[in-house]
CSV table of C-alpha atoms and ligand atoms in Angstrom, one decimal:
chain,number,residue,atom,x,y,z
A,1,UNK,CA,72.9,-39.3,144.2
A,2,UNK,CA,72.2,-37.1,141.1
A,3,UNK,CA,71.0,-33.6,141.7
A,4,UNK,CA,70.1,-33.3,138.0
A,5,UNK,CA,68.5,-35.8,135.6
A,6,UNK,CA,68.2,-35.1,131.9
A,7,UNK,CA,65.8,-37.0,129.7
A,8,UNK,CA,67.2,-37.1,126.2
A,9,UNK,CA,70.8,-37.0,124.9
A,10,UNK,CA,70.0,-34.9,121.9
A,11,UNK,CA,71.7,-31.5,121.4
A,12,UNK,CA,69.4,-29.8,124.0
A,13,UNK,CA,70.0,-32.4,126.7
A,14,UNK,CA,73.7,-32.5,126.0
A,15,UNK,CA,74.4,-28.8,126.1
A,16,UNK,CA,72.4,-28.6,129.4
A,17,UNK,CA,74.4,-31.5,130.8
A,18,UNK,CA,77.6,-29.8,130.0
A,19,UNK,CA,76.5,-26.5,131.6
A,20,UNK,CA,75.5,-28.3,134.8
A,21,UNK,CA,78.7,-30.4,134.9
A,22,UNK,CA,81.1,-27.6,134.1
A,23,UNK,CA,79.5,-24.4,135.5
A,24,UNK,CA,77.7,-25.9,138.6
A,25,UNK,CA,80.2,-28.7,139.1
A,26,UNK,CA,77.3,-31.0,139.9
A,27,UNK,CA,76.7,-34.6,138.9
A,28,UNK,CA,74.2,-35.2,136.2
A,29,UNK,CA,72.5,-38.3,134.8
A,30,UNK,CA,71.5,-38.3,131.2
A,31,UNK,CA,69.1,-41.0,130.1
A,32,UNK,CA,68.4,-41.7,126.4
A,33,UNK,CA,65.8,-44.1,124.9
A,34,UNK,CA,67.8,-44.7,121.7
A,35,UNK,CA,71.0,-46.8,121.6
A,36,UNK,CA,73.0,-43.7,120.8
A,37,UNK,CA,73.6,-40.1,121.8
A,38,UNK,CA,73.0,-37.0,119.5
A,39,UNK,CA,69.2,-37.2,119.0
A,40,UNK,CA,68.3,-36.2,115.5
A,41,UNK,CA,71.7,-34.7,114.8
A,42,UNK,CA,73.2,-38.2,115.0
A,43,UNK,CA,75.5,-39.1,112.1
A,44,UNK,CA,77.9,-41.9,111.3
A,45,UNK,CA,80.7,-42.8,108.8
A,46,UNK,CA,79.7,-45.3,106.2
A,47,UNK,CA,82.1,-47.9,104.9
A,48,UNK,CA,82.7,-45.6,101.8
A,49,UNK,CA,84.1,-43.0,104.2
A,50,UNK,CA,81.1,-40.7,103.6
A,51,UNK,CA,79.5,-39.2,106.8
A,52,UNK,CA,75.7,-39.7,106.6
A,53,UNK,CA,73.1,-37.9,108.8
A,54,UNK,CA,70.9,-40.8,109.9
A,55,UNK,CA,67.9,-38.6,110.7
A,56,UNK,CA,68.0,-36.2,107.7
A,57,UNK,CA,70.5,-33.6,106.5
A,58,UNK,CA,71.8,-31.2,109.1
A,59,UNK,CA,73.6,-28.0,108.2
A,60,UNK,CA,74.7,-25.7,111.0
A,61,UNK,CA,74.1,-22.0,110.4
A,62,UNK,CA,73.8,-19.1,112.9
A,63,UNK,CA,74.2,-15.5,113.4
A,64,UNK,CA,74.8,-16.1,117.2
A,65,UNK,CA,78.5,-15.6,117.7
A,66,UNK,CA,78.3,-17.0,121.3
A,67,UNK,CA,76.7,-20.2,120.1
A,68,UNK,CA,79.3,-20.7,117.3
A,69,UNK,CA,82.1,-20.0,119.8
A,70,UNK,CA,80.7,-22.4,122.3
A,71,UNK,CA,80.3,-25.3,119.9
A,72,UNK,CA,83.8,-24.5,118.4
A,73,UNK,CA,85.2,-25.8,121.8
A,74,UNK,CA,84.0,-29.2,120.9
A,75,UNK,CA,84.6,-29.5,117.1
A,76,UNK,CA,86.6,-28.2,114.2
A,77,UNK,CA,84.4,-27.0,111.4
A,78,UNK,CA,84.3,-27.7,107.7
A,79,UNK,CA,83.5,-24.3,106.3
A,80,UNK,CA,80.6,-25.5,104.2
A,81,UNK,CA,77.9,-23.4,102.4
A,82,UNK,CA,74.7,-25.2,101.5
A,83,UNK,CA,73.2,-24.9,98.0
A,84,UNK,CA,69.7,-26.2,97.2
A,85,UNK,CA,68.1,-26.4,93.8
A,86,UNK,CA,64.5,-26.8,93.0
A,87,UNK,CA,63.3,-29.2,90.3
A,88,UNK,CA,60.6,-27.0,88.7
A,89,UNK,CA,58.9,-27.6,85.4
A,90,UNK,CA,61.9,-29.8,84.4
A,91,UNK,CA,64.5,-27.2,85.2
A,92,UNK,CA,66.9,-26.9,88.1
A,93,UNK,CA,66.9,-23.4,89.8
A,94,UNK,CA,68.3,-22.0,93.0
A,95,UNK,CA,66.2,-22.0,96.3
A,96,UNK,CA,65.2,-19.9,98.2
A,97,UNK,CA,63.6,-18.3,95.1
A,98,UNK,CA,65.8,-15.3,94.3
A,99,UNK,CA,66.4,-13.0,91.3
A,100,UNK,CA,68.5,-15.8,89.6
A,101,UNK,CA,65.6,-18.2,90.0
A,102,UNK,CA,63.3,-15.6,88.5
A,103,UNK,CA,65.5,-15.4,85.3
A,104,UNK,CA,66.0,-19.1,85.2
A,105,UNK,CA,62.4,-20.1,85.3
A,106,UNK,CA,60.5,-17.3,83.5
A,107,UNK,CA,61.2,-15.9,80.0
A,108,UNK,CA,63.2,-12.7,80.0
A,109,UNK,CA,60.2,-10.7,78.6
A,110,UNK,CA,58.5,-11.4,82.0
A,111,UNK,CA,61.5,-11.7,84.3
A,112,UNK,CA,63.0,-8.3,83.5
A,113,UNK,CA,60.0,-6.1,84.2
A,114,UNK,CA,59.1,-8.2,87.3
A,115,UNK,CA,62.6,-7.7,88.7
A,116,UNK,CA,62.3,-4.0,88.1
A,117,UNK,CA,58.9,-3.9,89.9
A,118,UNK,CA,60.2,-5.9,92.8
A,119,UNK,CA,63.1,-3.6,93.3
A,120,UNK,CA,61.0,-0.5,93.1
A,121,UNK,CA,58.8,-1.8,95.9
A,122,UNK,CA,61.4,-3.6,98.0
A,123,UNK,CA,65.1,-3.1,98.9
A,124,UNK,CA,67.8,-5.2,97.3
A,125,UNK,CA,68.6,-8.0,99.7
A,126,UNK,CA,65.2,-8.0,101.4
A,127,UNK,CA,63.6,-11.3,102.5
A,128,UNK,CA,59.9,-11.5,101.8
A,129,UNK,CA,57.8,-14.3,103.2
A,130,UNK,CA,55.6,-15.9,100.5
A,131,UNK,CA,52.4,-15.3,102.5
A,132,UNK,CA,53.2,-11.6,102.6
A,133,UNK,CA,54.0,-11.4,98.8
A,134,UNK,CA,50.7,-13.1,98.1
A,135,UNK,CA,48.9,-10.0,99.6
A,136,UNK,CA,50.4,-7.7,96.9
A,137,UNK,CA,47.7,-5.6,95.1
A,138,UNK,CA,49.9,-4.9,92.1
A,139,UNK,CA,48.7,-7.1,89.2
A,140,UNK,CA,52.2,-8.1,88.1
A,141,UNK,CA,53.5,-8.8,91.6
A,142,UNK,CA,50.4,-10.8,92.4
A,143,UNK,CA,51.1,-12.9,89.3
A,144,UNK,CA,54.6,-13.5,90.5
A,145,UNK,CA,53.5,-14.3,94.0
A,146,UNK,CA,51.0,-16.9,92.7
A,147,UNK,CA,53.5,-18.4,90.4
A,148,UNK,CA,56.1,-18.9,93.2
A,149,UNK,CA,53.4,-20.1,95.6
A,150,UNK,CA,52.2,-22.7,93.2
A,151,UNK,CA,55.6,-23.8,91.9
A,152,UNK,CA,57.6,-23.8,95.1
A,153,UNK,CA,55.4,-23.8,98.2
A,154,UNK,CA,52.0,-25.2,97.8
A,155,UNK,CA,52.7,-28.8,96.8
A,156,UNK,CA,55.9,-29.1,98.8
A,157,UNK,CA,54.1,-28.0,102.0
A,158,UNK,CA,51.1,-30.3,101.3
A,159,UNK,CA,53.6,-33.2,101.0
A,160,UNK,CA,55.7,-32.2,104.0
A,161,UNK,CA,52.9,-31.3,106.4
A,162,UNK,CA,49.7,-32.7,104.9
A,163,UNK,CA,48.5,-29.1,105.1
A,164,UNK,CA,48.5,-25.9,103.0
A,165,UNK,CA,50.9,-23.0,103.8
A,166,UNK,CA,48.1,-20.9,105.4
A,167,UNK,CA,47.0,-23.7,107.6
A,168,UNK,CA,50.3,-23.8,109.6
A,169,UNK,CA,52.2,-21.1,111.4
A,170,UNK,CA,53.6,-18.5,108.9
A,171,UNK,CA,57.0,-19.0,110.5
A,172,UNK,CA,57.3,-22.3,108.8
A,173,UNK,CA,57.2,-21.0,105.2
A,174,UNK,CA,59.1,-17.9,106.3
A,175,UNK,CA,62.1,-20.1,106.8
A,176,UNK,CA,62.5,-20.1,103.1
A,177,UNK,CA,61.7,-16.5,102.0
A,178,UNK,CA,61.7,-14.9,98.6
A,179,UNK,CA,65.2,-13.4,98.5
A,180,UNK,CA,65.7,-10.2,96.6
A,181,UNK,CA,69.3,-10.8,95.7
A,182,UNK,CA,71.5,-13.0,93.6
A,183,UNK,CA,72.9,-15.0,96.6
A,184,UNK,CA,72.2,-18.6,95.7
A,185,UNK,CA,73.0,-20.0,99.1
A,186,UNK,CA,70.2,-21.7,101.1
A,187,UNK,CA,71.2,-19.8,104.3
A,188,UNK,CA,72.7,-16.3,104.6
A,189,UNK,CA,73.9,-16.6,108.2
A,190,UNK,CA,77.4,-15.4,109.2
A,191,UNK,CA,78.6,-18.7,110.5
A,192,UNK,CA,77.9,-21.8,108.5
A,193,UNK,CA,79.4,-25.3,108.3
A,194,UNK,CA,79.3,-28.9,109.5
A,195,UNK,CA,81.5,-30.4,112.2
A,196,UNK,CA,84.6,-31.8,110.6
A,197,UNK,CA,84.2,-35.2,112.1
A,198,UNK,CA,80.4,-35.1,112.3
A,199,UNK,CA,77.8,-34.1,114.9
A,200,UNK,CA,78.0,-37.3,116.9
A,201,UNK,CA,81.7,-36.7,117.6
A,202,UNK,CA,80.9,-33.1,118.6
A,203,UNK,CA,78.1,-34.1,121.0
A,204,UNK,CA,80.3,-36.9,122.4
A,205,UNK,CA,82.9,-34.2,123.2
A,206,UNK,CA,80.2,-32.0,124.8
A,207,UNK,CA,79.2,-34.9,127.0
A,208,UNK,CA,82.7,-35.9,127.9
A,209,UNK,CA,82.9,-34.8,131.5
A,210,UNK,CA,83.5,-36.7,134.7
A,211,UNK,CA,80.3,-35.3,136.2
A,212,UNK,CA,78.1,-36.7,133.4
A,213,UNK,CA,76.8,-40.2,133.4
A,214,UNK,CA,74.9,-41.5,130.4
A,215,UNK,CA,72.4,-44.4,130.3
A,216,UNK,CA,71.4,-45.4,126.8
A,217,UNK,CA,68.4,-47.7,125.9
A,218,UNK,CA,66.5,-46.2,128.9
A,219,UNK,CA,63.1,-44.4,128.8
A,220,UNK,CA,61.9,-41.9,131.3
A,221,UNK,CA,59.2,-44.2,132.6
A,222,UNK,CA,61.8,-46.7,133.7
A,223,UNK,CA,63.4,-44.4,136.2
A,224,UNK,CA,61.0,-41.6,136.9
A,225,UNK,CA,57.6,-41.4,138.5
A,226,UNK,CA,55.2,-38.5,137.6
A,227,UNK,CA,53.3,-37.4,140.7
A,228,UNK,CA,50.8,-34.5,140.9
A,229,UNK,CA,53.2,-31.8,141.7
A,230,UNK,CA,56.6,-33.4,141.4
A,231,UNK,CA,58.8,-35.8,139.5
A,232,UNK,CA,60.3,-38.6,141.6
A,233,UNK,CA,63.5,-40.5,140.9
A,234,UNK,CA,64.5,-43.7,142.9
A,235,UNK,CA,62.9,-42.6,146.2
A,236,UNK,CA,60.2,-40.3,147.5
A,237,UNK,CA,62.7,-37.8,148.9
A,238,UNK,CA,64.2,-37.0,145.6
A,239,UNK,CA,64.8,-33.3,145.4
A,240,UNK,CA,66.8,-32.9,142.3
A,241,UNK,CA,65.7,-31.3,139.0
A,242,UNK,CA,64.5,-33.1,136.0
A,243,UNK,CA,65.2,-31.6,132.6
A,244,UNK,CA,62.9,-33.2,130.1
A,245,UNK,CA,63.6,-33.0,126.3
A,246,UNK,CA,61.2,-35.7,125.1
A,247,UNK,CA,57.6,-35.4,124.0
A,248,UNK,CA,55.5,-33.5,126.5
A,249,UNK,CA,52.3,-35.3,125.7
A,250,UNK,CA,54.0,-38.6,126.3
A,251,UNK,CA,55.3,-37.4,129.6
A,252,UNK,CA,51.8,-36.8,130.8
A,253,UNK,CA,50.3,-39.9,129.3
A,254,UNK,CA,48.4,-38.0,126.6
A,255,UNK,CA,46.1,-36.6,129.2
A,256,UNK,CA,44.9,-33.8,126.8
A,257,UNK,CA,45.2,-35.9,123.7
A,258,UNK,CA,48.1,-36.4,121.3
A,259,UNK,CA,50.2,-33.5,120.0
A,260,UNK,CA,50.7,-34.3,116.3
A,261,UNK,CA,54.2,-34.5,114.8
A,262,UNK,CA,55.2,-35.0,111.3
A,263,UNK,CA,57.6,-37.9,110.6
A,264,UNK,CA,59.7,-39.0,107.7
A,265,UNK,CA,60.4,-42.2,106.0
A,266,UNK,CA,64.2,-41.8,105.2
A,267,UNK,CA,65.3,-43.9,102.3
A,268,UNK,CA,69.1,-44.1,101.9
A,269,UNK,CA,70.7,-45.6,98.8
A,270,UNK,CA,74.3,-46.3,98.1
A,271,UNK,CA,75.1,-46.0,94.4
A,272,UNK,CA,78.0,-47.3,92.3
A,273,UNK,CA,78.8,-44.0,90.7
A,274,UNK,CA,81.0,-41.1,91.7
A,275,UNK,CA,78.3,-38.4,91.8
A,276,UNK,CA,74.4,-38.4,91.6
A,277,UNK,CA,73.4,-34.7,91.4
A,278,UNK,CA,75.0,-31.3,91.0
A,279,UNK,CA,74.0,-29.9,94.4
A,280,UNK,CA,73.9,-31.2,97.9
A,281,UNK,CA,70.1,-31.0,98.0
A,282,UNK,CA,67.5,-31.0,95.3
A,283,UNK,CA,63.9,-30.2,96.3
A,284,UNK,CA,61.0,-31.7,94.3
A,285,UNK,CA,58.0,-29.5,95.2
A,286,UNK,CA,55.7,-30.8,92.5
A,287,UNK,CA,57.1,-34.2,91.4
A,288,UNK,CA,57.3,-37.6,93.1
A,289,UNK,CA,56.2,-38.4,96.7
A,290,UNK,CA,59.5,-37.4,98.4
A,291,UNK,CA,60.3,-33.8,99.1
A,292,UNK,CA,64.0,-33.7,98.5
A,293,UNK,CA,67.1,-35.7,97.7
A,294,UNK,CA,70.4,-35.1,99.5
A,295,UNK,CA,73.8,-36.4,98.4
A,296,UNK,CA,76.0,-36.4,101.4
A,297,UNK,CA,79.3,-36.4,99.6
A,298,UNK,CA,78.7,-32.7,98.8
A,299,UNK,CA,78.5,-32.0,102.5
A,300,UNK,CA,81.2,-34.3,103.7
A,301,UNK,CA,83.6,-35.1,100.9
A,302,UNK,CA,85.3,-38.5,100.8
A,303,UNK,CA,87.7,-40.3,98.4
A,304,UNK,CA,85.4,-42.9,97.0
A,305,UNK,CA,83.9,-43.9,93.6
A,306,UNK,CA,80.6,-44.5,95.3
A,307,UNK,CA,78.0,-42.0,96.6
A,308,UNK,CA,75.1,-42.0,99.0
A,309,UNK,CA,71.8,-40.3,98.6
A,310,UNK,CA,68.7,-39.8,100.8
A,311,UNK,CA,65.1,-39.4,99.8
A,312,UNK,CA,62.7,-38.0,102.4
A,313,UNK,CA,59.2,-39.2,102.3
A,314,UNK,CA,57.0,-37.3,104.8
A,315,UNK,CA,54.4,-39.2,106.8
A,316,UNK,CA,52.3,-39.0,109.9
A,317,UNK,CA,54.0,-39.7,113.2
A,318,UNK,CA,52.7,-42.9,114.9
A,319,UNK,CA,54.0,-43.6,118.4
A,320,UNK,CA,56.4,-46.6,118.5
A,321,UNK,CA,56.4,-46.8,114.7
A,322,UNK,CA,58.5,-43.8,113.6
A,323,UNK,CA,60.2,-40.7,115.0
A,324,UNK,CA,58.5,-37.4,115.8
A,325,UNK,CA,60.5,-35.1,113.7
A,326,UNK,CA,58.5,-31.9,113.4
A,327,UNK,CA,55.8,-30.3,115.6
A,328,UNK,CA,52.8,-29.4,113.5
A,329,UNK,CA,52.2,-25.8,114.3
A,330,UNK,CA,48.5,-25.2,113.8
A,331,UNK,CA,46.6,-22.9,116.2
A,332,UNK,CA,44.7,-25.9,117.6
A,333,UNK,CA,47.8,-27.9,118.4
A,334,UNK,CA,49.4,-24.8,120.0
A,335,UNK,CA,46.4,-24.5,122.2
A,336,UNK,CA,46.8,-28.2,123.3
A,337,UNK,CA,50.5,-27.5,124.0
A,338,UNK,CA,49.6,-24.6,126.3
A,339,UNK,CA,47.5,-27.0,128.4
A,340,UNK,CA,50.4,-29.4,128.8
A,341,UNK,CA,52.8,-26.5,129.6
A,342,UNK,CA,50.5,-25.4,132.4
A,343,UNK,CA,50.4,-28.9,133.7
A,344,UNK,CA,54.2,-29.0,133.6
A,345,UNK,CA,54.4,-25.8,135.6
A,346,UNK,CA,52.6,-27.5,138.5
A,347,UNK,CA,55.6,-29.9,138.8
A,348,UNK,CA,58.1,-27.8,140.7
A,349,UNK,CA,61.2,-29.8,139.8
A,350,UNK,CA,60.4,-30.2,136.1
A,351,UNK,CA,62.1,-28.1,133.4
A,352,UNK,CA,61.1,-28.4,129.7
A,353,UNK,CA,63.7,-27.9,126.9
A,354,UNK,CA,64.0,-28.8,123.2
A,355,UNK,CA,62.0,-29.3,120.1
A,356,UNK,CA,59.7,-32.0,121.5
A,357,UNK,CA,59.2,-30.7,125.1
A,358,UNK,CA,58.6,-27.1,123.9
A,359,UNK,CA,56.7,-28.1,120.7
A,360,UNK,CA,58.8,-25.6,118.7
A,361,UNK,CA,60.5,-25.8,115.3
A,362,UNK,CA,64.0,-25.0,116.6
A,363,UNK,CA,67.2,-25.1,114.5
A,364,UNK,CA,70.3,-26.4,116.1
A,365,UNK,CA,71.7,-23.0,117.0
A,366,UNK,CA,68.4,-22.0,118.5
A,367,UNK,CA,68.5,-25.1,120.7
A,368,UNK,CA,71.9,-24.2,122.0
A,369,UNK,CA,70.8,-20.6,122.7
A,370,UNK,CA,67.7,-21.9,124.4
A,371,UNK,CA,69.7,-24.3,126.5
A,372,UNK,CA,71.9,-21.4,127.7
A,373,UNK,CA,68.8,-19.4,128.6
A,374,UNK,CA,66.9,-22.2,130.4
A,375,UNK,CA,70.1,-23.0,132.3
A,376,UNK,CA,70.4,-19.4,133.5
A,377,UNK,CA,66.7,-18.9,134.3
A,378,UNK,CA,65.4,-22.3,135.5
A,379,UNK,CA,68.3,-24.5,136.4
A,380,UNK,CA,71.1,-22.5,137.9
B,401,LIG,P1,66.1,-34.4,119.6
B,401,LIG,O1,67.3,-34.3,118.6
B,401,LIG,O2,64.8,-34.9,119.1
B,401,LIG,O3,66.6,-35.2,120.9
B,401,LIG,C1,65.7,-35.6,121.8
B,401,LIG,C2,66.3,-36.9,122.4
B,401,LIG,O4,65.5,-37.4,123.5
B,401,LIG,C3,66.3,-38.1,121.4
B,401,LIG,O5,67.5,-38.7,121.3
B,401,LIG,C4,65.2,-39.0,121.9
B,401,LIG,O6,65.5,-40.4,121.6
B,401,LIG,C5,65.3,-38.8,123.4
B,401,LIG,N1,64.0,-39.0,124.1
B,401,LIG,C6,62.8,-38.6,123.8
B,401,LIG,N2,61.9,-39.0,124.6
B,401,LIG,C7,62.5,-39.7,125.6
B,401,LIG,C8,62.1,-40.4,126.7
B,401,LIG,N3,60.8,-40.4,127.1
B,401,LIG,N4,63.0,-41.1,127.5
B,401,LIG,C9,64.3,-41.1,127.1
B,401,LIG,N5,64.8,-40.4,126.0
B,401,LIG,C10,63.9,-39.8,125.2
B,401,LIG,N6,68.6,-27.9,112.4
B,401,LIG,C11,69.6,-27.1,111.9
B,401,LIG,O7,70.0,-26.1,112.5
B,401,LIG,N7,70.0,-27.3,110.6
B,401,LIG,C12,69.5,-28.2,109.8
B,401,LIG,O8,69.9,-28.4,108.6
B,401,LIG,C13,68.5,-29.1,110.3
B,401,LIG,N8,68.0,-30.1,109.6
B,401,LIG,C14,67.0,-30.9,110.2
B,401,LIG,C15,66.5,-31.9,109.4
B,401,LIG,C16,65.6,-32.8,109.9
B,401,LIG,C17,65.0,-33.9,109.0
B,401,LIG,C18,65.1,-32.6,111.2
B,401,LIG,C19,64.1,-33.6,111.8
B,401,LIG,C20,65.6,-31.6,112.0
B,401,LIG,C21,66.6,-30.8,111.5
B,401,LIG,N9,67.2,-29.7,112.3
B,401,LIG,C22,68.1,-28.9,111.7
B,401,LIG,C23,66.8,-29.5,113.7
B,401,LIG,C24,67.6,-30.3,114.7
B,401,LIG,O9,67.5,-31.7,114.5
B,401,LIG,C25,67.1,-29.9,116.1
B,401,LIG,O10,67.2,-28.5,116.3
B,401,LIG,C26,67.8,-30.6,117.2
B,401,LIG,O11,68.0,-32.0,116.9
B,401,LIG,C27,66.9,-30.6,118.4
B,401,LIG,O12,67.5,-31.2,119.5
B,401,LIG,P2,66.7,-31.7,120.7
B,401,LIG,O13,67.6,-32.2,121.7
B,401,LIG,O14,65.6,-30.7,121.2
B,401,LIG,O15,65.8,-32.9,120.1
B,402,LIG,N1,59.2,-25.1,101.6
B,402,LIG,C1,58.5,-25.3,100.4
B,402,LIG,N2,59.2,-25.6,99.3
B,402,LIG,C2,60.6,-25.7,99.3
B,402,LIG,C3,61.2,-25.6,100.5
B,402,LIG,C4,60.5,-25.3,101.7
B,402,LIG,O1,57.3,-25.2,100.4
B,402,LIG,O2,61.1,-26.0,98.2
B,402,LIG,C5,58.4,-24.8,102.9
B,402,LIG,C6,57.8,-26.1,103.5
B,402,LIG,O3,56.6,-25.8,104.1
B,402,LIG,C7,58.9,-26.5,104.4
B,402,LIG,C8,59.3,-25.1,105.0
B,402,LIG,O4,59.2,-24.3,103.9
B,402,LIG,O5,58.4,-27.4,105.4
B,402,LIG,C9,60.6,-25.0,105.7
B,402,LIG,O6,61.6,-25.5,104.8
B,402,LIG,P1,63.0,-26.0,105.3
B,402,LIG,O7,63.9,-26.3,104.1
B,402,LIG,O8,63.5,-25.0,106.3
B,402,LIG,O9,62.6,-27.4,106.1
B,402,LIG,P2,63.5,-28.4,106.9
B,402,LIG,O10,64.9,-28.4,106.4
B,402,LIG,O11,63.4,-27.9,108.4
B,402,LIG,O12,62.8,-29.7,106.7
């Protein structure tokens, strides 16, 4: 009999399974609806030898040394730094918007005094959220804030979320701040890279333990019964814990309505040319219907004369039709989530973990950190 059941073999479920198997030395059953492990981190090697990320580009970056050390037990790293360019007014310029972007996009007669003003008001190296910069009183800085807002954030955010930047949690646009430096990298974290042989292999290694059993192509409703105060498995006397990493609204049959998620139509293309673009990712805030194009060869080099690109077309999530990639963090949705969370708390053997179950915009490192915490506080 399994003392622990985990729903979802994404990064959250896999790290939790490893903790239970290794530290508690208990048997754990992981069930997964898809026909593969890894959740949205899943990748595979194409015939060309290029590793592609099937659910969108994933770059690992963290300042958590413990998380990096933990994952390093399961993979070698390719020490990769991610560069993103924005296609703005027909020019390619570094993102996040930094001092180089300023000089690339605006004439020197404007860029020079604006840089001076910025550095008088803020420290070199500071990261300023666009919604904060927009509150500037100074006429010139307000001009700059509006310029960046309109050229970089407004249309991209409308495409990505169907909402304007001030209609979603400020933390979303804060992910890509205005950077007062000449560092052109997309992330500034101390540890950055991609698993040498891909995320799927890394997660396979995390799950590789005699105490862990995995059932693919299995949904929670096939093996679990949700009662008023408890989750049952197999028989009425089940006393084990259920760690759920799927959609919380689905778990409770949409009792308080649907929690909206944003999805993506991911269009991969294999091209008969050696390279397609000069950076791994190019964002298109204002042009076309896709948000960005990623060329995987920059992330995982391969000896081939072909290349593979991915265009991301954002769309509404519809149950059964596409994947729920991003929780839409409006105040209203967060209120609905709170109701589900309260309901979950009435189920004494239920533990929530992950992007979907916690309705949070977690990065991979945050997921691992969160799994550590939930393991210590609610599982151990
Ligand atoms: P998921 O990966 O969604 O895993 C949940 C798993 O549970 C899935 O496999 C699902 O099939 C399964 N499941 C759900 N419901 C059920 C059910 N009822 N029964 C059975 N199984 C079920 N993070 C970074 O750090 N860097 C990046 O560059 C980055 N890029 C990203 C790009 C995109 C397009 C997206 C969508 C995310 C990105 N992320 C990135 C975030 C990263 O994907 C997440 O942090 C991570 O995948 C979350 O893991 P999880 O286990 O919570 O969720
Ligand atoms: N964003 C934007 N323009 C850009 C890049 C990002 O407006 O060129 C905003 C947009 O709202 C996006 C958010 O910042 O959803 C977070 O961007 P990030 O690149 O972190 O998104 P992810 O990789 O998670 O899809």
